[in-house]
Amino acid sequence: MGRFDAGAMRHVDVPVLILNGEKDRVFRFGERESARAHPNARVELIPRAGRLASFDDPDSFTGADRRFARQLPVRD
């Protein structure tokens, strides 16, 4: 599996939610570096969830998505 280049986050011009399962050791690699590379990125973890956090705890995963979406600015 390739690794995501955190530097690519500098080219993203919208807020970013990095949402992973707390126990996911594959996709959590580099999450902090990615968040630091983007001025409007945040990391949120689904407690006790693994790599498939959306399946492990769909309510928490969906709740995190919804909270993030509600905080987005309205763009014309």
PDB file of C-alpha atoms in Angstrom:
ATOM      1  CA  MET A   1       0.000   0.000   0.000  1.00  0.00           C
ATOM      2  CA  GLY A   2       1.358   3.398  -0.922  1.00  0.00           C
ATOM      3  CA  ARG A   3       1.707   6.169   1.601  1.00  0.00           C
ATOM      4  CA  PHE A   4      -0.055   9.496   1.362  1.00  0.00           C
ATOM      5  CA  ASP A   5       2.239  12.474   0.905  1.00  0.00           C
ATOM      6  CA  ALA A   6       1.356  14.931   3.682  1.00  0.00           C
ATOM      7  CA  GLY A   7       2.786  17.742   1.570  1.00  0.00           C
ATOM      8  CA  ALA A   8      -0.080  17.282  -0.867  1.00  0.00           C
ATOM      9  CA  MET A   9      -2.397  18.664   1.816  1.00  0.00           C
ATOM     10  CA  ARG A  10      -0.974  22.135   1.137  1.00  0.00           C
ATOM     11  CA  HIS A  11      -2.828  22.118  -2.187  1.00  0.00           C
ATOM     12  CA  VAL A  12      -6.245  21.382  -0.677  1.00  0.00           C
ATOM     13  CA  ASP A  13      -8.228  24.592  -0.248  1.00  0.00           C
ATOM     14  CA  VAL A  14     -11.173  23.271   1.780  1.00  0.00           C
ATOM     15  CA  PRO A  15     -11.439  22.127   5.411  1.00  0.00           C
ATOM     16  CA  VAL A  16     -10.372  18.515   5.961  1.00  0.00           C
ATOM     17  CA  LEU A  17     -11.520  15.896   8.438  1.00  0.00           C
ATOM     18  CA  ILE A  18      -9.114  13.020   8.914  1.00  0.00           C
ATOM     19  CA  LEU A  19     -11.373  10.369  10.422  1.00  0.00           C
ATOM     20  CA  ASN A  20      -9.922   7.044  11.482  1.00  0.00           C
ATOM     21  CA  GLY A  21     -10.569   4.205  13.860  1.00  0.00           C
ATOM     22  CA  GLU A  22      -8.528   4.472  17.057  1.00  0.00           C
ATOM     23  CA  LYS A  23      -7.054   0.989  16.528  1.00  0.00           C
ATOM     24  CA  ASP A  24      -6.345   1.407  12.807  1.00  0.00           C
ATOM     25  CA  ARG A  25      -2.592   1.153  12.343  1.00  0.00           C
ATOM     26  CA  VAL A  26      -2.610   1.338   8.530  1.00  0.00           C
ATOM     27  CA  PHE A  27      -4.473   4.555   7.739  1.00  0.00           C
ATOM     28  CA  ARG A  28      -3.367   6.336  10.905  1.00  0.00           C
ATOM     29  CA  PHE A  29       0.187   6.327   9.594  1.00  0.00           C
ATOM     30  CA  GLY A  30       1.004   9.943   8.826  1.00  0.00           C
ATOM     31  CA  GLU A  31      -2.295  11.421  10.023  1.00  0.00           C
ATOM     32  CA  ARG A  32      -0.612  13.966  12.299  1.00  0.00           C
ATOM     33  CA  GLU A  33       1.769  15.103   9.589  1.00  0.00           C
ATOM     34  CA  SER A  34      -1.162  15.490   7.191  1.00  0.00           C
ATOM     35  CA  ALA A  35      -3.111  17.531   9.728  1.00  0.00           C
ATOM     36  CA  ARG A  36      -0.123  19.782  10.432  1.00  0.00           C
ATOM     37  CA  ALA A  37       0.355  20.389   6.694  1.00  0.00           C
ATOM     38  CA  HIS A  38      -3.160  21.805   6.289  1.00  0.00           C
ATOM     39  CA  PRO A  39      -4.364  24.929   8.123  1.00  0.00           C
ATOM     40  CA  ASN A  40      -7.965  23.691   8.335  1.00  0.00           C
ATOM     41  CA  ALA A  41      -7.491  20.004   9.053  1.00  0.00           C
ATOM     42  CA  ARG A  42      -8.459  18.134  12.134  1.00  0.00           C
ATOM     43  CA  VAL A  43      -8.050  14.535  13.238  1.00  0.00           C
ATOM     44  CA  GLU A  44     -10.870  12.673  14.894  1.00  0.00           C
ATOM     45  CA  LEU A  45     -10.733   9.074  16.059  1.00  0.00           C
ATOM     46  CA  ILE A  46     -13.576   6.625  16.530  1.00  0.00           C
ATOM     47  CA  PRO A  47     -12.864   4.956  19.901  1.00  0.00           C
ATOM     48  CA  ARG A  48     -12.252   1.195  19.852  1.00  0.00           C
ATOM     49  CA  ALA A  49     -12.767   1.069  16.067  1.00  0.00           C
ATOM     50  CA  GLY A  50     -10.325  -0.520  13.687  1.00  0.00           C
ATOM     51  CA  ARG A  51      -9.533  -0.006  10.046  1.00  0.00           C
ATOM     52  CA  LEU A  52     -13.195  -0.186   9.020  1.00  0.00           C
ATOM     53  CA  ALA A  53     -14.425   2.376  11.516  1.00  0.00           C
ATOM     54  CA  SER A  54     -17.591   3.036   9.525  1.00  0.00           C
ATOM     55  CA  PHE A  55     -18.537  -0.638  10.027  1.00  0.00           C
ATOM     56  CA  ASP A  56     -17.192  -1.004  13.567  1.00  0.00           C
ATOM     57  CA  ASP A  57     -19.211   1.941  14.862  1.00  0.00           C
ATOM     58  CA  PRO A  58     -21.395   3.425  12.128  1.00  0.00           C
ATOM     59  CA  ASP A  59     -23.250   5.762  14.506  1.00  0.00           C
ATOM     60  CA  SER A  60     -20.045   7.377  15.779  1.00  0.00           C
ATOM     61  CA  PHE A  61     -18.594   7.563  12.285  1.00  0.00           C
ATOM     62  CA  THR A  62     -21.710   9.212  10.868  1.00  0.00           C
ATOM     63  CA  GLY A  63     -21.932  11.530  13.874  1.00  0.00           C
ATOM     64  CA  ALA A  64     -18.369  12.720  13.305  1.00  0.00           C
ATOM     65  CA  ASP A  65     -19.109  13.349   9.625  1.00  0.00           C
ATOM     66  CA  ARG A  66     -22.237  15.300  10.471  1.00  0.00           C
ATOM     67  CA  ARG A  67     -20.518  17.439  13.124  1.00  0.00           C
ATOM     68  CA  PHE A  68     -17.790  18.280  10.651  1.00  0.00           C
ATOM     69  CA  ALA A  69     -20.263  19.112   7.876  1.00  0.00           C
ATOM     70  CA  ARG A  70     -22.289  21.391  10.156  1.00  0.00           C
ATOM     71  CA  GLN A  71     -19.162  23.434  10.910  1.00  0.00           C
ATOM     72  CA  LEU A  72     -18.259  24.017   7.267  1.00  0.00           C
ATOM     73  CA  PRO A  73     -18.621  27.555   5.974  1.00  0.00           C
ATOM     74  CA  VAL A  74     -21.222  28.163   3.318  1.00  0.00           C
ATOM     75  CA  ARG A  75     -19.579  28.805  -0.062  1.00  0.00           C
ATOM     76  CA  ASP A  76     -21.209  30.633  -2.935  1.00  0.00           C
TER      77      ASP A  76
END
